[in-house]
């Protein structure tokens, strides 16, 4: 529902149609009412983010809904259907869950004309011995993976509740020029393989091998991950 005294044209956009615009127009509740509404049917166990879209004011959160959270492309209101249950590993770990360690490391460029230096965060699972060859996962959009994706909480919960899971050192790599770096940039892929991975391993005083290194990301970060692994399978072979 939306109180619309000015009679502006307003629609709903959200997860249900991939944020496509122009389809879900709000209708008047009654010819003499200033209240507009949108009627949708969703699965009983869904959680969906959404916003309103005005031809005059652009997009905005639902002013009648106090529930919102920060997502990758901004802060959005959300609704939870009655059967929705938050995945247990997304919840903040309880006091009984041992926490891993998060270290900060400044990575330098090692080639001329490369300006890819940045600070990364290195997650080391609780109880993991830094000895011999170890597993690595490099995650693009690293800061958002931690803050929005709650990646560290998930890892801590995972290793506590599923102790047989192989422990992996996770390196969260933030972008400096996201579009320029992630759009299949061969120089950035080479930096990941020849500067990032070697400097992380030197910092931790461990070794690894291609079959133990993976690189990941979502959306454009996923494209960068696939491209990097395709170009440098001798480094990121898992």
PDB file of C-alpha atoms in Angstrom:
ATOM      1  CA  UNK A   1       0.000   0.000   0.000  1.00  0.00           C
ATOM      2  CA  UNK A   2       1.114   3.557  -0.704  1.00  0.00           C
ATOM      3  CA  UNK A   3      -0.453   6.853   0.329  1.00  0.00           C
ATOM      4  CA  UNK A   4      -0.446   8.877  -2.861  1.00  0.00           C
ATOM      5  CA  UNK A   5      -2.099  12.280  -2.400  1.00  0.00           C
ATOM      6  CA  UNK A   6      -0.487  13.787  -5.492  1.00  0.00           C
ATOM      7  CA  UNK A   7      -1.764  11.111  -7.860  1.00  0.00           C
ATOM      8  CA  UNK A   8       1.731  10.385  -9.212  1.00  0.00           C
ATOM      9  CA  UNK A   9       2.239   7.248 -11.305  1.00  0.00           C
ATOM     10  CA  UNK A  10       3.897   4.657  -9.073  1.00  0.00           C
ATOM     11  CA  UNK A  11       4.894   1.038  -9.679  1.00  0.00           C
ATOM     12  CA  UNK A  12       6.520  -1.713  -7.672  1.00  0.00           C
ATOM     13  CA  UNK A  13       9.906  -3.195  -8.587  1.00  0.00           C
ATOM     14  CA  UNK A  14      11.730  -6.001  -6.836  1.00  0.00           C
ATOM     15  CA  UNK A  15      13.225  -9.454  -6.745  1.00  0.00           C
ATOM     16  CA  UNK A  16      10.167 -11.156  -8.247  1.00  0.00           C
ATOM     17  CA  UNK A  17      10.907  -9.812 -11.745  1.00  0.00           C
ATOM     18  CA  UNK A  18      14.609  -9.119 -11.506  1.00  0.00           C
ATOM     19  CA  UNK A  19      13.883  -5.446 -10.782  1.00  0.00           C
ATOM     20  CA  UNK A  20      12.294  -4.985 -14.203  1.00  0.00           C
ATOM     21  CA  UNK A  21      10.515  -1.646 -14.482  1.00  0.00           C
ATOM     22  CA  UNK A  22       7.137  -0.737 -15.931  1.00  0.00           C
ATOM     23  CA  UNK A  23       5.049  -3.851 -15.223  1.00  0.00           C
ATOM     24  CA  UNK A  24       3.596  -3.713 -11.703  1.00  0.00           C
ATOM     25  CA  UNK A  25       1.638  -0.462 -11.560  1.00  0.00           C
ATOM     26  CA  UNK A  26      -0.093   0.476  -8.296  1.00  0.00           C
ATOM     27  CA  UNK A  27      -3.873   0.893  -8.536  1.00  0.00           C
ATOM     28  CA  UNK A  28      -6.270   3.053  -6.562  1.00  0.00           C
ATOM     29  CA  UNK A  29      -7.888   1.227  -3.673  1.00  0.00           C
ATOM     30  CA  UNK A  30     -11.114   3.177  -4.346  1.00  0.00           C
ATOM     31  CA  UNK A  31     -11.918   6.018  -6.781  1.00  0.00           C
ATOM     32  CA  UNK A  32     -12.126   8.526  -3.911  1.00  0.00           C
ATOM     33  CA  UNK A  33      -9.169   7.146  -1.926  1.00  0.00           C
ATOM     34  CA  UNK A  34      -5.575   8.455  -1.970  1.00  0.00           C
ATOM     35  CA  UNK A  35      -4.327   4.940  -1.134  1.00  0.00           C
ATOM     36  CA  UNK A  36      -2.817   2.864  -3.931  1.00  0.00           C
ATOM     37  CA  UNK A  37      -1.954  -0.830  -3.772  1.00  0.00           C
ATOM     38  CA  UNK A  38      -0.205  -3.694  -5.544  1.00  0.00           C
ATOM     39  CA  UNK A  39      -1.490  -7.255  -5.222  1.00  0.00           C
ATOM     40  CA  UNK A  40       1.062 -10.025  -5.766  1.00  0.00           C
ATOM     41  CA  UNK A  41       1.266 -13.745  -5.006  1.00  0.00           C
ATOM     42  CA  UNK A  42       4.547 -15.184  -3.726  1.00  0.00           C
ATOM     43  CA  UNK A  43       5.746 -18.601  -2.482  1.00  0.00           C
ATOM     44  CA  UNK A  44       5.021 -19.095   1.206  1.00  0.00           C
ATOM     45  CA  UNK A  45       8.719 -19.365   2.145  1.00  0.00           C
ATOM     46  CA  UNK A  46      10.088 -16.396   0.157  1.00  0.00           C
ATOM     47  CA  UNK A  47      11.901 -13.278   1.286  1.00  0.00           C
ATOM     48  CA  UNK A  48      11.838 -10.479  -1.297  1.00  0.00           C
ATOM     49  CA  UNK A  49      13.412  -7.040  -1.560  1.00  0.00           C
ATOM     50  CA  UNK A  50      11.525  -4.264  -3.297  1.00  0.00           C
ATOM     51  CA  UNK A  51      11.149  -0.519  -3.840  1.00  0.00           C
ATOM     52  CA  UNK A  52       8.579   1.836  -5.318  1.00  0.00           C
ATOM     53  CA  UNK A  53       9.241   3.632  -8.605  1.00  0.00           C
ATOM     54  CA  UNK A  54       7.747   7.050  -9.317  1.00  0.00           C
ATOM     55  CA  UNK A  55       7.873   8.733 -12.708  1.00  0.00           C
ATOM     56  CA  UNK A  56       8.569  11.979 -10.867  1.00  0.00           C
ATOM     57  CA  UNK A  57      10.943  10.941  -8.061  1.00  0.00           C
ATOM     58  CA  UNK A  58      12.665   7.768  -9.191  1.00  0.00           C
ATOM     59  CA  UNK A  59      12.909   4.811  -6.809  1.00  0.00           C
ATOM     60  CA  UNK A  60      12.373   4.916  -3.055  1.00  0.00           C
ATOM     61  CA  UNK A  61      11.810   2.527  -0.170  1.00  0.00           C
ATOM     62  CA  UNK A  62       8.320   1.734   1.064  1.00  0.00           C
ATOM     63  CA  UNK A  63       7.623   4.464   3.681  1.00  0.00           C
ATOM     64  CA  UNK A  64       5.152   2.188   5.499  1.00  0.00           C
ATOM     65  CA  UNK A  65       7.591  -0.699   5.872  1.00  0.00           C
ATOM     66  CA  UNK A  66      10.234  -0.358   8.636  1.00  0.00           C
ATOM     67  CA  UNK A  67      12.172  -3.431   7.442  1.00  0.00           C
ATOM     68  CA  UNK A  68      15.144  -2.708   5.196  1.00  0.00           C
ATOM     69  CA  UNK A  69      18.721  -3.797   4.730  1.00  0.00           C
ATOM     70  CA  UNK A  70      21.801  -2.861   2.764  1.00  0.00           C
ATOM     71  CA  UNK A  71      22.279  -4.911  -0.376  1.00  0.00           C
ATOM     72  CA  UNK A  72      24.871  -4.752  -3.133  1.00  0.00           C
ATOM     73  CA  UNK A  73      23.142  -1.958  -5.054  1.00  0.00           C
ATOM     74  CA  UNK A  74      21.681   0.008  -2.156  1.00  0.00           C
ATOM     75  CA  UNK A  75      19.325  -0.125   0.792  1.00  0.00           C
ATOM     76  CA  UNK A  76      15.993  -1.827   0.045  1.00  0.00           C
ATOM     77  CA  UNK A  77      12.824  -2.625   1.925  1.00  0.00           C
ATOM     78  CA  UNK A  78      11.931  -6.286   2.158  1.00  0.00           C
ATOM     79  CA  UNK A  79       9.053  -8.556   3.067  1.00  0.00           C
ATOM     80  CA  UNK A  80       9.146 -12.020   4.576  1.00  0.00           C
ATOM     81  CA  UNK A  81       6.410 -14.501   3.786  1.00  0.00           C
ATOM     82  CA  UNK A  82       5.058 -16.491   6.775  1.00  0.00           C
ATOM     83  CA  UNK A  83       7.056 -19.622   5.946  1.00  0.00           C
ATOM     84  CA  UNK A  84      10.406 -17.904   5.455  1.00  0.00           C
ATOM     85  CA  UNK A  85      13.250 -19.109   7.670  1.00  0.00           C
ATOM     86  CA  UNK A  86      16.640 -17.446   7.569  1.00  0.00           C
ATOM     87  CA  UNK A  87      19.398 -19.968   6.818  1.00  0.00           C
ATOM     88  CA  UNK A  88      20.976 -20.782  10.170  1.00  0.00           C
ATOM     89  CA  UNK A  89      24.550 -20.114   9.028  1.00  0.00           C
ATOM     90  CA  UNK A  90      23.650 -16.496   8.167  1.00  0.00           C
ATOM     91  CA  UNK A  91      22.956 -15.726  11.802  1.00  0.00           C
ATOM     92  CA  UNK A  92      25.710 -14.220  13.915  1.00  0.00           C
ATOM     93  CA  UNK A  93      27.676 -17.077  15.522  1.00  0.00           C
ATOM     94  CA  UNK A  94      26.781 -17.870  19.104  1.00  0.00           C
ATOM     95  CA  UNK A  95      29.352 -17.626  21.887  1.00  0.00           C
ATOM     96  CA  UNK A  96      30.043 -21.347  21.586  1.00  0.00           C
ATOM     97  CA  UNK A  97      31.286 -20.962  18.010  1.00  0.00           C
ATOM     98  CA  UNK A  98      35.060 -20.380  17.773  1.00  0.00           C
ATOM     99  CA  UNK A  99      35.828 -17.421  15.523  1.00  0.00           C
ATOM    100  CA  UNK A 100      38.421 -17.364  12.809  1.00  0.00           C
ATOM    101  CA  UNK A 101      41.032 -14.649  12.485  1.00  0.00           C
ATOM    102  CA  UNK A 102      40.833 -11.807   9.985  1.00  0.00           C
ATOM    103  CA  UNK A 103      44.154 -10.238   9.002  1.00  0.00           C
ATOM    104  CA  UNK A 104      44.820  -7.225   6.795  1.00  0.00           C
ATOM    105  CA  UNK A 105      47.476  -7.213   4.082  1.00  0.00           C
ATOM    106  CA  UNK A 106      48.584  -4.573   1.582  1.00  0.00           C
ATOM    107  CA  UNK A 107      49.180  -6.139  -1.845  1.00  0.00           C
ATOM    108  CA  UNK A 108      51.567  -4.339  -4.200  1.00  0.00           C
ATOM    109  CA  UNK A 109      51.744  -4.421  -7.976  1.00  0.00           C
ATOM    110  CA  UNK A 110      54.774  -6.271  -9.241  1.00  0.00           C
ATOM    111  CA  UNK A 111      54.615  -5.315 -12.929  1.00  0.00           C
ATOM    112  CA  UNK A 112      55.157  -2.028 -14.693  1.00  0.00           C
ATOM    113  CA  UNK A 113      52.088  -0.020 -15.704  1.00  0.00           C
ATOM    114  CA  UNK A 114      49.871  -2.020 -13.319  1.00  0.00           C
ATOM    115  CA  UNK A 115      48.042   0.011 -10.721  1.00  0.00           C
ATOM    116  CA  UNK A 116      46.245  -2.738  -8.862  1.00  0.00           C
ATOM    117  CA  UNK A 117      47.660  -2.259  -5.360  1.00  0.00           C
ATOM    118  CA  UNK A 118      45.074  -2.569  -2.578  1.00  0.00           C
ATOM    119  CA  UNK A 119      44.449  -3.843   0.933  1.00  0.00           C
ATOM    120  CA  UNK A 120      42.905  -7.313   1.244  1.00  0.00           C
ATOM    121  CA  UNK A 121      41.450  -9.175   4.223  1.00  0.00           C
ATOM    122  CA  UNK A 122      42.683 -12.694   4.907  1.00  0.00           C
ATOM    123  CA  UNK A 123      40.438 -15.070   6.870  1.00  0.00           C
ATOM    124  CA  UNK A 124      42.130 -17.941   8.719  1.00  0.00           C
ATOM    125  CA  UNK A 125      39.764 -20.555  10.203  1.00  0.00           C
ATOM    126  CA  UNK A 126      40.003 -21.210  13.919  1.00  0.00           C
ATOM    127  CA  UNK A 127      42.444 -24.000  14.688  1.00  0.00           C
ATOM    128  CA  UNK A 128      43.924 -24.189  11.177  1.00  0.00           C
ATOM    129  CA  UNK A 129      47.633 -24.977  11.145  1.00  0.00           C
ATOM    130  CA  UNK A 130      49.626 -22.793   8.759  1.00  0.00           C
ATOM    131  CA  UNK A 131      51.953 -25.539   7.684  1.00  0.00           C
ATOM    132  CA  UNK A 132      52.617 -27.244   4.371  1.00  0.00           C
ATOM    133  CA  UNK A 133      50.331 -26.782   1.388  1.00  0.00           C
ATOM    134  CA  UNK A 134      46.985 -25.212   2.273  1.00  0.00           C
ATOM    135  CA  UNK A 135      43.730 -24.442   0.474  1.00  0.00           C
ATOM    136  CA  UNK A 136      42.874 -20.909  -0.666  1.00  0.00           C
ATOM    137  CA  UNK A 137      39.730 -19.207  -1.893  1.00  0.00           C
ATOM    138  CA  UNK A 138      40.026 -15.708  -3.395  1.00  0.00           C
ATOM    139  CA  UNK A 139      36.762 -13.735  -3.302  1.00  0.00           C
ATOM    140  CA  UNK A 140      36.095 -10.693  -5.498  1.00  0.00           C
ATOM    141  CA  UNK A 141      34.023  -7.796  -4.087  1.00  0.00           C
ATOM    142  CA  UNK A 142      35.617  -8.788  -0.798  1.00  0.00           C
ATOM    143  CA  UNK A 143      34.318  -5.981   1.416  1.00  0.00           C
ATOM    144  CA  UNK A 144      30.735  -6.536   0.281  1.00  0.00           C
ATOM    145  CA  UNK A 145      31.109 -10.296   0.699  1.00  0.00           C
ATOM    146  CA  UNK A 146      31.937  -9.682   4.363  1.00  0.00           C
ATOM    147  CA  UNK A 147      29.506  -6.836   5.125  1.00  0.00           C
ATOM    148  CA  UNK A 148      26.506  -7.853   3.008  1.00  0.00           C
ATOM    149  CA  UNK A 149      27.097 -11.532   2.277  1.00  0.00           C
ATOM    150  CA  UNK A 150      28.130 -12.236   5.901  1.00  0.00           C
ATOM    151  CA  UNK A 151      30.800 -14.528   4.514  1.00  0.00           C
ATOM    152  CA  UNK A 152      32.892 -14.663   7.699  1.00  0.00           C
ATOM    153  CA  UNK A 153      29.892 -15.546   9.881  1.00  0.00           C
ATOM    154  CA  UNK A 154      28.981 -18.310   7.441  1.00  0.00           C
ATOM    155  CA  UNK A 155      32.514 -19.729   7.534  1.00  0.00           C
ATOM    156  CA  UNK A 156      32.702 -19.706  11.326  1.00  0.00           C
ATOM    157  CA  UNK A 157      29.325 -21.445  11.590  1.00  0.00           C
ATOM    158  CA  UNK A 158      30.201 -23.910   8.851  1.00  0.00           C
ATOM    159  CA  UNK A 159      33.452 -25.043  10.412  1.00  0.00           C
ATOM    160  CA  UNK A 160      31.828 -25.383  13.838  1.00  0.00           C
ATOM    161  CA  UNK A 161      28.684 -27.283  12.845  1.00  0.00           C
ATOM    162  CA  UNK A 162      30.280 -29.297  10.036  1.00  0.00           C
ATOM    163  CA  UNK A 163      33.766 -29.999  11.428  1.00  0.00           C
ATOM    164  CA  UNK A 164      34.666 -32.439   8.652  1.00  0.00           C
ATOM    165  CA  UNK A 165      34.598 -29.616   6.105  1.00  0.00           C
ATOM    166  CA  UNK A 166      38.064 -28.929   4.722  1.00  0.00           C
ATOM    167  CA  UNK A 167      39.388 -25.655   6.102  1.00  0.00           C
ATOM    168  CA  UNK A 168      40.254 -22.966   3.582  1.00  0.00           C
ATOM    169  CA  UNK A 169      42.030 -19.641   3.901  1.00  0.00           C
ATOM    170  CA  UNK A 170      39.749 -17.051   2.309  1.00  0.00           C
ATOM    171  CA  UNK A 171      41.167 -13.859   0.806  1.00  0.00           C
ATOM    172  CA  UNK A 172      38.637 -11.050   0.382  1.00  0.00           C
ATOM    173  CA  UNK A 173      39.744  -8.814  -2.485  1.00  0.00           C
ATOM    174  CA  UNK A 174      37.987  -5.445  -2.937  1.00  0.00           C
ATOM    175  CA  UNK A 175      37.916  -3.743  -6.344  1.00  0.00           C
ATOM    176  CA  UNK A 176      39.542  -0.402  -7.030  1.00  0.00           C
ATOM    177  CA  UNK A 177      37.995   0.105 -10.477  1.00  0.00           C
ATOM    178  CA  UNK A 178      35.288  -2.562 -10.470  1.00  0.00           C
ATOM    179  CA  UNK A 179      34.117  -2.251 -14.058  1.00  0.00           C
ATOM    180  CA  UNK A 180      37.583  -1.830 -15.500  1.00  0.00           C
ATOM    181  CA  UNK A 181      39.053  -4.732 -13.535  1.00  0.00           C
ATOM    182  CA  UNK A 182      36.202  -7.234 -13.694  1.00  0.00           C
ATOM    183  CA  UNK A 183      35.334  -6.945 -17.421  1.00  0.00           C
ATOM    184  CA  UNK A 184      37.775  -9.672 -18.458  1.00  0.00           C
ATOM    185  CA  UNK A 185      40.841  -7.499 -17.977  1.00  0.00           C
ATOM    186  CA  UNK A 186      43.949  -9.585 -18.768  1.00  0.00           C
ATOM    187  CA  UNK A 187      46.198  -7.285 -16.713  1.00  0.00           C
ATOM    188  CA  UNK A 188      44.005  -7.669 -13.627  1.00  0.00           C
ATOM    189  CA  UNK A 189      43.825 -11.449 -14.094  1.00  0.00           C
ATOM    190  CA  UNK A 190      47.620 -11.524 -14.349  1.00  0.00           C
ATOM    191  CA  UNK A 191      47.897  -9.406 -11.176  1.00  0.00           C
ATOM    192  CA  UNK A 192      45.702 -11.907  -9.315  1.00  0.00           C
ATOM    193  CA  UNK A 193      47.920 -14.773 -10.443  1.00  0.00           C
ATOM    194  CA  UNK A 194      51.393 -13.209 -10.252  1.00  0.00           C
ATOM    195  CA  UNK A 195      51.082 -10.635  -7.461  1.00  0.00           C
ATOM    196  CA  UNK A 196      48.083 -11.361  -5.255  1.00  0.00           C
ATOM    197  CA  UNK A 197      48.433 -15.106  -4.676  1.00  0.00           C
ATOM    198  CA  UNK A 198      52.249 -15.142  -4.214  1.00  0.00           C
ATOM    199  CA  UNK A 199      52.216 -12.190  -1.791  1.00  0.00           C
ATOM    200  CA  UNK A 200      49.442 -13.707   0.325  1.00  0.00           C
ATOM    201  CA  UNK A 201      51.301 -16.999   0.608  1.00  0.00           C
ATOM    202  CA  UNK A 202      54.563 -15.242   1.414  1.00  0.00           C
ATOM    203  CA  UNK A 203      52.795 -13.182   4.097  1.00  0.00           C
ATOM    204  CA  UNK A 204      51.383 -16.325   5.736  1.00  0.00           C
ATOM    205  CA  UNK A 205      54.595 -18.321   5.175  1.00  0.00           C
ATOM    206  CA  UNK A 206      52.716 -21.181   3.537  1.00  0.00           C
ATOM    207  CA  UNK A 207      52.647 -22.776   0.116  1.00  0.00           C
ATOM    208  CA  UNK A 208      49.837 -23.978  -2.107  1.00  0.00           C
ATOM    209  CA  UNK A 209      49.256 -25.367  -5.598  1.00  0.00           C
ATOM    210  CA  UNK A 210      46.830 -24.843  -8.460  1.00  0.00           C
ATOM    211  CA  UNK A 211      44.515 -27.664  -7.417  1.00  0.00           C
ATOM    212  CA  UNK A 212      44.194 -26.074  -3.962  1.00  0.00           C
ATOM    213  CA  UNK A 213      43.479 -22.508  -5.152  1.00  0.00           C
ATOM    214  CA  UNK A 214      40.025 -21.279  -6.187  1.00  0.00           C
ATOM    215  CA  UNK A 215      38.704 -17.858  -7.149  1.00  0.00           C
ATOM    216  CA  UNK A 216      35.078 -16.772  -6.870  1.00  0.00           C
ATOM    217  CA  UNK A 217      32.695 -13.863  -7.132  1.00  0.00           C
ATOM    218  CA  UNK A 218      29.102 -12.958  -7.878  1.00  0.00           C
ATOM    219  CA  UNK A 219      27.653 -11.022 -10.793  1.00  0.00           C
ATOM    220  CA  UNK A 220      30.483  -9.114 -12.493  1.00  0.00           C
ATOM    221  CA  UNK A 221      32.870 -10.526  -9.877  1.00  0.00           C
ATOM    222  CA  UNK A 222      31.876 -13.995 -11.067  1.00  0.00           C
ATOM    223  CA  UNK A 223      32.840 -13.057 -14.608  1.00  0.00           C
ATOM    224  CA  UNK A 224      36.218 -11.874 -13.348  1.00  0.00           C
ATOM    225  CA  UNK A 225      36.684 -15.109 -11.403  1.00  0.00           C
ATOM    226  CA  UNK A 226      35.856 -17.321 -14.388  1.00  0.00           C
ATOM    227  CA  UNK A 227      38.113 -15.291 -16.675  1.00  0.00           C
ATOM    228  CA  UNK A 228      41.020 -15.334 -14.212  1.00  0.00           C
ATOM    229  CA  UNK A 229      40.805 -19.114 -13.767  1.00  0.00           C
ATOM    230  CA  UNK A 230      40.527 -19.614 -17.531  1.00  0.00           C
ATOM    231  CA  UNK A 231      43.585 -17.454 -18.205  1.00  0.00           C
ATOM    232  CA  UNK A 232      45.684 -18.787 -15.330  1.00  0.00           C
ATOM    233  CA  UNK A 233      44.706 -22.405 -14.604  1.00  0.00           C
ATOM    234  CA  UNK A 234      48.256 -23.098 -13.435  1.00  0.00           C
ATOM    235  CA  UNK A 235      47.533 -20.816 -10.457  1.00  0.00           C
ATOM    236  CA  UNK A 236      43.759 -21.128  -9.914  1.00  0.00           C
ATOM    237  CA  UNK A 237      43.037 -24.714 -10.874  1.00  0.00           C
ATOM    238  CA  UNK A 238      40.322 -25.679  -8.367  1.00  0.00           C
TER     239      UNK A 238
END
